[in-house]
PDB file of C-alpha atoms and ligand atoms in Angstrom:
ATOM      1  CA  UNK A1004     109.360  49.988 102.049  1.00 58.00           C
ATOM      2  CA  UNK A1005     109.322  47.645  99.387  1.00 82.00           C
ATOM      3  CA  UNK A1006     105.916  46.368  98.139  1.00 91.00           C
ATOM      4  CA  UNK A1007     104.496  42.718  98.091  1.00 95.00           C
ATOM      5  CA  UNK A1008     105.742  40.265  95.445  1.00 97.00           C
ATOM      6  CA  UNK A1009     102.410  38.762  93.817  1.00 98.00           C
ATOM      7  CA  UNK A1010     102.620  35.268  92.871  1.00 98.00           C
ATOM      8  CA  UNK A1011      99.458  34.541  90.940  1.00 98.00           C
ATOM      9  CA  UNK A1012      98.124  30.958  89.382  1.00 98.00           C
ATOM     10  CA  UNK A1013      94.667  29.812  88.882  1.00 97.00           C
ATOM     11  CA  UNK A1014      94.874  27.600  91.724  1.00 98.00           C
ATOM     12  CA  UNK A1015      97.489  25.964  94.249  1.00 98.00           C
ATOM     13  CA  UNK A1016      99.530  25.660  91.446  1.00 98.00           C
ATOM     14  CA  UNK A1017     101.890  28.278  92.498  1.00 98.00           C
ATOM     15  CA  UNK A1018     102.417  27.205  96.007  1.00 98.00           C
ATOM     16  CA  UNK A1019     104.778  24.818  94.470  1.00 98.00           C
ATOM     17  CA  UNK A1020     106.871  28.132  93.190  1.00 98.00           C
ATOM     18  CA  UNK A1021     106.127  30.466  96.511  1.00 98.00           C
ATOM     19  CA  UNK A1022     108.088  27.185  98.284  1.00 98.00           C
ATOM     20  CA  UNK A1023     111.448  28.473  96.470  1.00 97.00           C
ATOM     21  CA  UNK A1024     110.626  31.940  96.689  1.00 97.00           C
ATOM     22  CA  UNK A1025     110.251  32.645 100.166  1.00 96.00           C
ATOM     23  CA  UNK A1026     112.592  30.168 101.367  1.00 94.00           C
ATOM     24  CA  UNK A1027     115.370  32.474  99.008  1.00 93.00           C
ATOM     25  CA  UNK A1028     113.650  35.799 100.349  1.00 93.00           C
ATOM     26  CA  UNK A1029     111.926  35.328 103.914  1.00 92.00           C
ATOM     27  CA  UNK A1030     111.951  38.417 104.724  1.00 92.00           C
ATOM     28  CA  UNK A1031     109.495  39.708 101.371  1.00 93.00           C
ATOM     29  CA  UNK A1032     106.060  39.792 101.745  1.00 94.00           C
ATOM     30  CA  UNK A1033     104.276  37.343  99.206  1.00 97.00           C
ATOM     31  CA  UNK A1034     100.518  37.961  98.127  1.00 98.00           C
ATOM     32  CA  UNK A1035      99.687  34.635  96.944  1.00 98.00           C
ATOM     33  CA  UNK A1036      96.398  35.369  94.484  1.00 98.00           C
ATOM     34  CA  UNK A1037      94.778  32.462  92.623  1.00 98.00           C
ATOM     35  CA  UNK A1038      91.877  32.414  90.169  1.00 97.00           C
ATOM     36  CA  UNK A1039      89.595  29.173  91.524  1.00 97.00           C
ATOM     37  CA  UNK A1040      86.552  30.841  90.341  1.00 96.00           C
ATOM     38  CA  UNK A1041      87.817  29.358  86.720  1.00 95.00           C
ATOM     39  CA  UNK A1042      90.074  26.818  87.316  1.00 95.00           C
ATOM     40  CA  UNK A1043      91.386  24.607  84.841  1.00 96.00           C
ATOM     41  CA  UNK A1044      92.453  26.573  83.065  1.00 93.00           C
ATOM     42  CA  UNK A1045      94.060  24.479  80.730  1.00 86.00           C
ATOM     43  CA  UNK A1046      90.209  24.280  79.561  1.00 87.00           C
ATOM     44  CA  UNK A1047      89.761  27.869  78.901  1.00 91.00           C
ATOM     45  CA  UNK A1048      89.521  29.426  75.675  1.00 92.00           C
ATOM     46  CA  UNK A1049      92.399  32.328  74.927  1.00 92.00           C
ATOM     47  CA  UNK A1050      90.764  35.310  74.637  1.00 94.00           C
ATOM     48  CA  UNK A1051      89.260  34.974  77.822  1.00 93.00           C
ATOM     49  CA  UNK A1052      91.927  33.360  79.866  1.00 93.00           C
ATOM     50  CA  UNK A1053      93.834  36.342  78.996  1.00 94.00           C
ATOM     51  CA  UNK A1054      91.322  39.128  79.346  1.00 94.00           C
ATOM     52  CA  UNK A1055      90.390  38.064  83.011  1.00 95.00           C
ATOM     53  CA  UNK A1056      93.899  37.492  84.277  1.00 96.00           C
ATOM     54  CA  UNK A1057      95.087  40.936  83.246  1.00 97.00           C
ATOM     55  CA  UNK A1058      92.553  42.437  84.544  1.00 96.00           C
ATOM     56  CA  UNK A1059      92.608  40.346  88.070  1.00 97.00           C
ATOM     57  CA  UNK A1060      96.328  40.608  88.326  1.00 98.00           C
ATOM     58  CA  UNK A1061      96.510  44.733  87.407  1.00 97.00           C
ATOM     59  CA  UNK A1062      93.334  45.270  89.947  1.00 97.00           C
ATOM     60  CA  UNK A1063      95.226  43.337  92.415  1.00 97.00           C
ATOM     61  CA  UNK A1064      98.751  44.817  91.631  1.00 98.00           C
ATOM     62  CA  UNK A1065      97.380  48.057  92.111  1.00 97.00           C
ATOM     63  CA  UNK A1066      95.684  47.408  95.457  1.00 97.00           C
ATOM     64  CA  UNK A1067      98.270  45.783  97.531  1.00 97.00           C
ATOM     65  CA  UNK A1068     101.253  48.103  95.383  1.00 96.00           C
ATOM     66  CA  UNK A1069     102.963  44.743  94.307  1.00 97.00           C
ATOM     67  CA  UNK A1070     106.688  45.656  93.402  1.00 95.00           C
ATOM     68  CA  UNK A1071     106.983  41.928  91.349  1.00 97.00           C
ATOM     69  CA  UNK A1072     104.686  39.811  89.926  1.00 98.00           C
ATOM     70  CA  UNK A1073     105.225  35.882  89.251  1.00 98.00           C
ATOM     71  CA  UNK A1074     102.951  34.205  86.856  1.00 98.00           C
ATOM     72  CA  UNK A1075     103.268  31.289  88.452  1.00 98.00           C
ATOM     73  CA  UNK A1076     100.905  29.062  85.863  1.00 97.00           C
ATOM     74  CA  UNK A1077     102.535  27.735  82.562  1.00 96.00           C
ATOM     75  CA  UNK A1078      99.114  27.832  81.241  1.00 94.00           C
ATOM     76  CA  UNK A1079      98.515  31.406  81.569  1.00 95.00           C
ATOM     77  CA  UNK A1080     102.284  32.527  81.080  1.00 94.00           C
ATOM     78  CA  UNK A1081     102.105  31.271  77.449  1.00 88.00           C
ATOM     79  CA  UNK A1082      99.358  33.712  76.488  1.00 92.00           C
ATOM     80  CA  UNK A1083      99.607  37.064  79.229  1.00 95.00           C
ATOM     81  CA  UNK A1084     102.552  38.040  79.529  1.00 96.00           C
ATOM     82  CA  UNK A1085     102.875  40.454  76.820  1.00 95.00           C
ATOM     83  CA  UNK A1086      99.165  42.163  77.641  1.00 96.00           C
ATOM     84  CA  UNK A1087     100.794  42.382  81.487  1.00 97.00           C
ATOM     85  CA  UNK A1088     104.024  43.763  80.554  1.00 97.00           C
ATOM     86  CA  UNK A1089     102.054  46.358  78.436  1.00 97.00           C
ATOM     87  CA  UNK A1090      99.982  47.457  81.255  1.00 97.00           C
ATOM     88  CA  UNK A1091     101.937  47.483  84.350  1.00 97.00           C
ATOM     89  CA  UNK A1092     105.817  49.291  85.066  1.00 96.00           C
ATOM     90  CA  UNK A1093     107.013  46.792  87.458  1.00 96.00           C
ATOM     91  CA  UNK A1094     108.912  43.310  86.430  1.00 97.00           C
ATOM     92  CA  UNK A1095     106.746  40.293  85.205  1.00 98.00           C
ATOM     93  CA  UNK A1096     108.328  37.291  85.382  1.00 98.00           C
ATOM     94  CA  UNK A1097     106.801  34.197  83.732  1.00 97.00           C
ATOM     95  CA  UNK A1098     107.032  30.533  84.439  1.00 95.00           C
ATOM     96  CA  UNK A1099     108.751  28.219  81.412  1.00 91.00           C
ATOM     97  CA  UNK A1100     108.548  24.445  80.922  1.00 96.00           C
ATOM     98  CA  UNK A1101     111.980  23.256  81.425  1.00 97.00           C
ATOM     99  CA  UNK A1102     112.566  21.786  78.261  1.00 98.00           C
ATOM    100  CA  UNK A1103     115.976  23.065  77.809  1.00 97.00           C
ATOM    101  CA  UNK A1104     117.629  21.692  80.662  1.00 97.00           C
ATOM    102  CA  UNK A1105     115.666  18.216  80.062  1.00 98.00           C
ATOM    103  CA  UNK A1106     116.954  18.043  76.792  1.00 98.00           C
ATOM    104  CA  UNK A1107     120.215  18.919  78.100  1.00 98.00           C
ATOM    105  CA  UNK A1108     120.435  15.964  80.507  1.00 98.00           C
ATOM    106  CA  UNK A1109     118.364  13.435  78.630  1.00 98.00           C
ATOM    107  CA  UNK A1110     120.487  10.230  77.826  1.00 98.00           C
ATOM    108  CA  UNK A1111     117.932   8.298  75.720  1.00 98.00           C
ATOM    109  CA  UNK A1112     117.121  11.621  73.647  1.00 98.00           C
ATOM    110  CA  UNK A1113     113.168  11.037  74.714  1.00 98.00           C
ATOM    111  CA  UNK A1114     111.387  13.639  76.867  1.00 98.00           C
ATOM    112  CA  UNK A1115     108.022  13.983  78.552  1.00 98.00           C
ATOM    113  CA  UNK A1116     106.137  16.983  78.962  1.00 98.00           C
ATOM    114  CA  UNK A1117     103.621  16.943  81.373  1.00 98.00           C
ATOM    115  CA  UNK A1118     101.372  19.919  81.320  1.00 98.00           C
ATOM    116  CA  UNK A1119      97.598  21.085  80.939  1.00 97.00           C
ATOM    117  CA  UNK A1120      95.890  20.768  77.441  1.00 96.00           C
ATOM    118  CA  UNK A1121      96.346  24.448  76.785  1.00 94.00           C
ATOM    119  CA  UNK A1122     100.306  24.126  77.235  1.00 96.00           C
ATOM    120  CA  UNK A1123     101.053  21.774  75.764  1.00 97.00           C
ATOM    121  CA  UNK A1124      99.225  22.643  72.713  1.00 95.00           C
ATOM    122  CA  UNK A1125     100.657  26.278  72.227  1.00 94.00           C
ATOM    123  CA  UNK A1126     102.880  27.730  69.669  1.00 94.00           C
ATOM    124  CA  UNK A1127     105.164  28.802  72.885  1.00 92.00           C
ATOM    125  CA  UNK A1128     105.455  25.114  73.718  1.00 96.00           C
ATOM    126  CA  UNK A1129     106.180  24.391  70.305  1.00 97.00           C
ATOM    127  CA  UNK A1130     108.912  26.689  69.832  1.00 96.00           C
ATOM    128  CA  UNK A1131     110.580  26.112  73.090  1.00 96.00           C
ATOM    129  CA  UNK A1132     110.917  22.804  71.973  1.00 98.00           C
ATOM    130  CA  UNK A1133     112.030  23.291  68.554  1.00 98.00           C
ATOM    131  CA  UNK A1134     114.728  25.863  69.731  1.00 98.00           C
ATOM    132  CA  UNK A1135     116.126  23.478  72.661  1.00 98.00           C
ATOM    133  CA  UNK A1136     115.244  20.111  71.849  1.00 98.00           C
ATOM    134  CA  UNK A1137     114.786  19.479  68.231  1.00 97.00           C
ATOM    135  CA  UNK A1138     117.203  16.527  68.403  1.00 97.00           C
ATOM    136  CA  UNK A1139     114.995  14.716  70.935  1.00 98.00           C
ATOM    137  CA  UNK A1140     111.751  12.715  70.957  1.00 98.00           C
ATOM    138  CA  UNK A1141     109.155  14.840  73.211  1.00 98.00           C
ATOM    139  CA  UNK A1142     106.258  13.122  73.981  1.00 98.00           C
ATOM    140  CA  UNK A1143     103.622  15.764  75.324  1.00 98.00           C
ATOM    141  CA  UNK A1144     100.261  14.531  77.487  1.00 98.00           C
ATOM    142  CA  UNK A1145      97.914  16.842  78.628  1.00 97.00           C
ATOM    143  CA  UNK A1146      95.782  16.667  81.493  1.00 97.00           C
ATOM    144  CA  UNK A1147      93.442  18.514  83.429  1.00 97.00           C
ATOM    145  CA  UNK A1148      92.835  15.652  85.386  1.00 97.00           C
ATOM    146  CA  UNK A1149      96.172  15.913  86.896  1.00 98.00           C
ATOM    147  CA  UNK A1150      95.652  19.480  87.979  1.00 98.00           C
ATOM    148  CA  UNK A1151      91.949  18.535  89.563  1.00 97.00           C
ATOM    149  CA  UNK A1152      93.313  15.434  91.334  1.00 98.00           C
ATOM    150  CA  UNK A1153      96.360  18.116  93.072  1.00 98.00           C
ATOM    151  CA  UNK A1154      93.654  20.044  94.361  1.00 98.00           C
ATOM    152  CA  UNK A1155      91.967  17.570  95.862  1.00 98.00           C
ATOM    153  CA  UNK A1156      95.014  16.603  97.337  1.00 98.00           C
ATOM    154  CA  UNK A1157      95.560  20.110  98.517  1.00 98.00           C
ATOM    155  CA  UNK A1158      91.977  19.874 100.167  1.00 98.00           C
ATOM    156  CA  UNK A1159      93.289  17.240 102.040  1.00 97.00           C
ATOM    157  CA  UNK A1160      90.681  14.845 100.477  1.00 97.00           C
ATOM    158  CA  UNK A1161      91.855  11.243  99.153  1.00 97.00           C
ATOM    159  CA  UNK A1162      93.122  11.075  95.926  1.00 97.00           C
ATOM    160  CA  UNK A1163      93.380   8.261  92.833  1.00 95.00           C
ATOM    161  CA  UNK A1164      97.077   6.517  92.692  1.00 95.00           C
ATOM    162  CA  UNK A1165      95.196   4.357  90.139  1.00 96.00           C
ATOM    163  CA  UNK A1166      93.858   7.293  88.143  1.00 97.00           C
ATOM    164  CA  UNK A1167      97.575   8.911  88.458  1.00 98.00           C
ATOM    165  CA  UNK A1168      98.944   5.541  86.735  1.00 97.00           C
ATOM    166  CA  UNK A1169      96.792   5.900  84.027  1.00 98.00           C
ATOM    167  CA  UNK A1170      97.383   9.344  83.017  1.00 98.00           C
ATOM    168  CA  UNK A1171     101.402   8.799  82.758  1.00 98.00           C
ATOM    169  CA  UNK A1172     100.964   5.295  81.129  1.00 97.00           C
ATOM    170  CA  UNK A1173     102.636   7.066  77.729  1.00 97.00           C
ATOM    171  CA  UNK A1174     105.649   7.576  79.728  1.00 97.00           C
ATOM    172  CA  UNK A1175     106.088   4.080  81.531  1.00 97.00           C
ATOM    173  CA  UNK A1176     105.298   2.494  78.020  1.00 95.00           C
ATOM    174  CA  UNK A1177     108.385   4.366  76.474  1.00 98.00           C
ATOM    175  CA  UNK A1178     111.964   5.069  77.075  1.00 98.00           C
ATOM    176  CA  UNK A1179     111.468   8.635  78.535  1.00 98.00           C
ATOM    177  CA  UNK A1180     113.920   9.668  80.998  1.00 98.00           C
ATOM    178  CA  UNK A1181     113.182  12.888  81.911  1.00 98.00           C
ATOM    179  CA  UNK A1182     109.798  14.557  82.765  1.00 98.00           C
ATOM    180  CA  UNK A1183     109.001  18.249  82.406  1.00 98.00           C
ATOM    181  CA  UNK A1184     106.366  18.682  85.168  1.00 98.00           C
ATOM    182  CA  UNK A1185     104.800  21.883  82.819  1.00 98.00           C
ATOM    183  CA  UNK A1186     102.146  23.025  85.022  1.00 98.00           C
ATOM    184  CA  UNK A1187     102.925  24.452  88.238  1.00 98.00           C
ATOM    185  CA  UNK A1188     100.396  22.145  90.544  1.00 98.00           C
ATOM    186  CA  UNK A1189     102.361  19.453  89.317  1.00 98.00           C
ATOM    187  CA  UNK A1190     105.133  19.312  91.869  1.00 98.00           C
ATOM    188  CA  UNK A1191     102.820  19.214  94.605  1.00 98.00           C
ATOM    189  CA  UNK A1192     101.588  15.691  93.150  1.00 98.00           C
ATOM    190  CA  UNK A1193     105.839  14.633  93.189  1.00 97.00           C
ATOM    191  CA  UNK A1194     105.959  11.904  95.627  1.00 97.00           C
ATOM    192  CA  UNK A1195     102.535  10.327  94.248  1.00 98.00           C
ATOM    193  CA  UNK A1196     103.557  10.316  90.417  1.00 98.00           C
ATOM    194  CA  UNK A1197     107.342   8.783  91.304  1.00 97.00           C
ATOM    195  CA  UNK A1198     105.207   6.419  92.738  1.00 96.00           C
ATOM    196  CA  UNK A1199     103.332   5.699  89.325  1.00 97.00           C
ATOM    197  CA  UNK A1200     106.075   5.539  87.450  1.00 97.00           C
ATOM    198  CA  UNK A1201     107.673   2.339  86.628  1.00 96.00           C
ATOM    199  CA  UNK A1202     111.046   2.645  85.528  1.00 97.00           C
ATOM    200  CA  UNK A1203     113.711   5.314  86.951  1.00 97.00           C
ATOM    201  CA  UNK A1204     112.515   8.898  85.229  1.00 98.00           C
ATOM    202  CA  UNK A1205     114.348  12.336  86.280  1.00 98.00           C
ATOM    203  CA  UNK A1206     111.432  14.901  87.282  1.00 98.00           C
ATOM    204  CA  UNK A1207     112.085  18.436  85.966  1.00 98.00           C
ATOM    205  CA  UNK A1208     110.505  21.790  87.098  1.00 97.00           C
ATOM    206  CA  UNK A1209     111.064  25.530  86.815  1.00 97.00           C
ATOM    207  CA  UNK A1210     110.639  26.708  90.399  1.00 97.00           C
ATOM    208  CA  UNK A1211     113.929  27.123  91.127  1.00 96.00           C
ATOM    209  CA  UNK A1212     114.917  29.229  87.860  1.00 96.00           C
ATOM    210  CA  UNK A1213     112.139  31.433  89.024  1.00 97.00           C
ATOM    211  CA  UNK A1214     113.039  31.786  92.340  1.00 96.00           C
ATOM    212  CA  UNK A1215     116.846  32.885  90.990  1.00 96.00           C
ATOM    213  CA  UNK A1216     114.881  35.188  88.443  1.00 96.00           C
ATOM    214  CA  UNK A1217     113.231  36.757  91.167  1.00 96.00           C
ATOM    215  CA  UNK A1218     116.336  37.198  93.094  1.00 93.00           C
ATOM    216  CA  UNK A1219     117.986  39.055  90.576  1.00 94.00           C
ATOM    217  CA  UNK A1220     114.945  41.620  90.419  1.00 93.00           C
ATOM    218  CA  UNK A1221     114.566  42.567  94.517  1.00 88.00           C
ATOM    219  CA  UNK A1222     116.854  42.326  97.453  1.00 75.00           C
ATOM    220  CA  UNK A1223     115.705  40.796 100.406  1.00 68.00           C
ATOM    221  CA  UNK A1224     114.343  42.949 103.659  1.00 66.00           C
ATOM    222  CA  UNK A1225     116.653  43.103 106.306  1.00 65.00           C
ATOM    223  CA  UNK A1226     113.821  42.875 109.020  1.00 69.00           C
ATOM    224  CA  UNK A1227     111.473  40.412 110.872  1.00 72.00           C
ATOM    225  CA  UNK A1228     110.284  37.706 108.142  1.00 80.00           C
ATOM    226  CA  UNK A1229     107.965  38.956 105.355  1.00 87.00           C
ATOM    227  CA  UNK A1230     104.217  39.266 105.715  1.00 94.00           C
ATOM    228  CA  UNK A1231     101.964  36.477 104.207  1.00 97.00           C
ATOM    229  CA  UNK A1232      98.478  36.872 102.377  1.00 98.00           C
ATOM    230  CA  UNK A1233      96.287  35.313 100.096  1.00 98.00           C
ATOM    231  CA  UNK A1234      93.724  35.978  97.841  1.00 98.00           C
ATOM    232  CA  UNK A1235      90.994  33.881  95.628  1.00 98.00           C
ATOM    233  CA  UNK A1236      88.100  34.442  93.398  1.00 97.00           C
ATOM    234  CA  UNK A1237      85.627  32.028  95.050  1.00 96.00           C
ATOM    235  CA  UNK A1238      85.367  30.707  98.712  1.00 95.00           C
ATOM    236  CA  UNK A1239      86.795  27.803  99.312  1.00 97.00           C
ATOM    237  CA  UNK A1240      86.713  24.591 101.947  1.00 96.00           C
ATOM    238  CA  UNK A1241      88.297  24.330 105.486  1.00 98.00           C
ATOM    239  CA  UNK A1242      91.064  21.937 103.909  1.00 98.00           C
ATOM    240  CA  UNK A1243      92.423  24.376 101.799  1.00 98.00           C
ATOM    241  CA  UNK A1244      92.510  26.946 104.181  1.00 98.00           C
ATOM    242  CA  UNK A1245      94.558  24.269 106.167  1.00 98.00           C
ATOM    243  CA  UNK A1246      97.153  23.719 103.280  1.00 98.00           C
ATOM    244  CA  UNK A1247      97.013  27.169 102.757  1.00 98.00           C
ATOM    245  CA  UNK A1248      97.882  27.213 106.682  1.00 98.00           C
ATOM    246  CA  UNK A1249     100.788  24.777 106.286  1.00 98.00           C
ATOM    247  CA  UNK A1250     102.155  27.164 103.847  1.00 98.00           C
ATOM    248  CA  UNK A1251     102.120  29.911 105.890  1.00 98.00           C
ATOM    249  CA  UNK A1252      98.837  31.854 104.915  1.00 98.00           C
ATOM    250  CA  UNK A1253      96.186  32.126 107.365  1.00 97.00           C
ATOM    251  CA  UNK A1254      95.509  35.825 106.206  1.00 98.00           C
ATOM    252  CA  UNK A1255      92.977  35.222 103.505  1.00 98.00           C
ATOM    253  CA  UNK A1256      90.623  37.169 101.472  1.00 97.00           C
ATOM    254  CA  UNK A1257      87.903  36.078  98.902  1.00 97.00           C
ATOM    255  CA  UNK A1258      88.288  39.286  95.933  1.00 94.00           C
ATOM    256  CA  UNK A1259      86.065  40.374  92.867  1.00 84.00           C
ATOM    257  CA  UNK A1260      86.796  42.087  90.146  1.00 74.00           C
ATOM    258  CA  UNK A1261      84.540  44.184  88.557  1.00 65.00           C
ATOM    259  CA  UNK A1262      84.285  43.365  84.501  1.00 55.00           C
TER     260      UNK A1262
HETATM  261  N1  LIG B2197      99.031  25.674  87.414  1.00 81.95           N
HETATM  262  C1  LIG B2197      98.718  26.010  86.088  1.00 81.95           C
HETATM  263  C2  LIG B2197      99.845  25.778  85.116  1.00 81.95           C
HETATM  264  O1  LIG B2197     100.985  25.856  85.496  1.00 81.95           O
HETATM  265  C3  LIG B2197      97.356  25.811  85.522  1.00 81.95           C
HETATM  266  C4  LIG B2197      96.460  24.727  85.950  1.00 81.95           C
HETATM  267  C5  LIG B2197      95.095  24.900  85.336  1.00 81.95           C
HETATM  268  O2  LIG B2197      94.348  25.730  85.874  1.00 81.95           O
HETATM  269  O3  LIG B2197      94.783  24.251  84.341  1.00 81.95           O
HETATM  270  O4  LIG B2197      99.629  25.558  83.960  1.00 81.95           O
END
């Protein structure tokens, strides 16, 4: 039997990336863990963003014996993964802002990067963009906003269009054409910031690549569809649990780790 994969993000982030894993593997169980008790955190300082995510995600790993793990949050991705690989034996696979294929389809040579303040700030970031698209114009905006106002959305309370508007005026004042949607609760908000934008703009996200990435790493079961579960660091509302519900997750746990 072939353990859990764990798909991990600080909040409902990830959901966006479970979507194309499990509809490529059914049949896998998925532990869905997320990190609410310090969400944003594109507002967290390094050191500790990195300390309490290895040791969450190795506690965890160890519990459920997790035969994958997706960290499925740019944020985190562009500061664990080398701490995780270091202390666990079974694949890691990180999340990437798809700035290469942007640049690769751009036509006006001017790309957006959407993402949380931490990302988009990064030397990571940087480089991805200086390998892949040094020929283009990247305009990055950071917001923490954005990832607040998705899970509000995902507690199935009302949300701001307005507030949405304002946070991508950069890109409807410019010529951008693409949009790298850098954080991974981003997608979730898809519908609501096509609305906001004003002129045609291709949205661009990496859930896909991971779900191929993943793919390549684990067959899928050959029996009855996989078993779903979900953990978080602080209790949370009846809407979530009803997203959570929509998603497939009614099996949920609140977890601590001990420092
Ligand atoms: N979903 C995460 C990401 O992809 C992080 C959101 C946050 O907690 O700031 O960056």
């Amino acid at each position: 039997m072939v353990g859990p994969i764990l798909i991990f993000d600080s909040g409902i982030g990830g959901l966006s990336v479970f979507e194309h894993i499990h509809s490529r593997l059914p049949n896998h169980d998925i532990y869905y863990l997320f990190d609410n008790a310090r969400l944003p955190y594109g507002d967290l300082e390094e050191q500790e963003l990195i300390r309490g995510c290895v040791a969450l995600i190795v506690n965890q790993v160890e519990k459920i014996k997790a035969s994958v793990v997706v960290v499925a949050c740019n944020s985190a991705s562009t500061l664990v993964l080398p701490e995780l690989r270091n202390q666990l034996s079974i694949p890691v696979v990180g999340v990437v802002p798809a700035i290469k294929p942007a640049a690769q389809i751009s036509k006006t040579r001017h790309i957006g990067l959407l993402a949380t303040p931490g990302t988009v700030t990064r030397q990571y970031t940087q480089d991805l963009i200086n390998s892949f698209a040094g020929d283009c114009e990247v305009t990055l905006i950071g917001s923490s906003e954005l990832v607040l106002i998705a899970e509000t959305k995902a507690k199935k309370q009302d949300i701001n269009l307005d507030q949405i508007a304002q946070i991508l005026s950069p890109i409807n004042d410019s010529n951008i054409d693409t949009l790298v949607l850098g954080c991974t609760h981003f997608p979730l908000l898809q519908q609501e910031i096509k609305r906001a934008l004003t002129h045609p703009v291709q949205l661009l996200d990496s859930g896909d690549a991971i779900a191929t990435r993943v793919m390549s790493l684990i067959k899928d079961n050959d029996i009855a569809k996989g078993k779903l579960k979900a953990g978080f660091t602080k209790g949370i509302d009846e809407g979530l649990k009803m997203t959570l519900a929509d998603y497939g997750f009614t099996q949920l746990e609140c977890i601590t780790v001990a420092n």
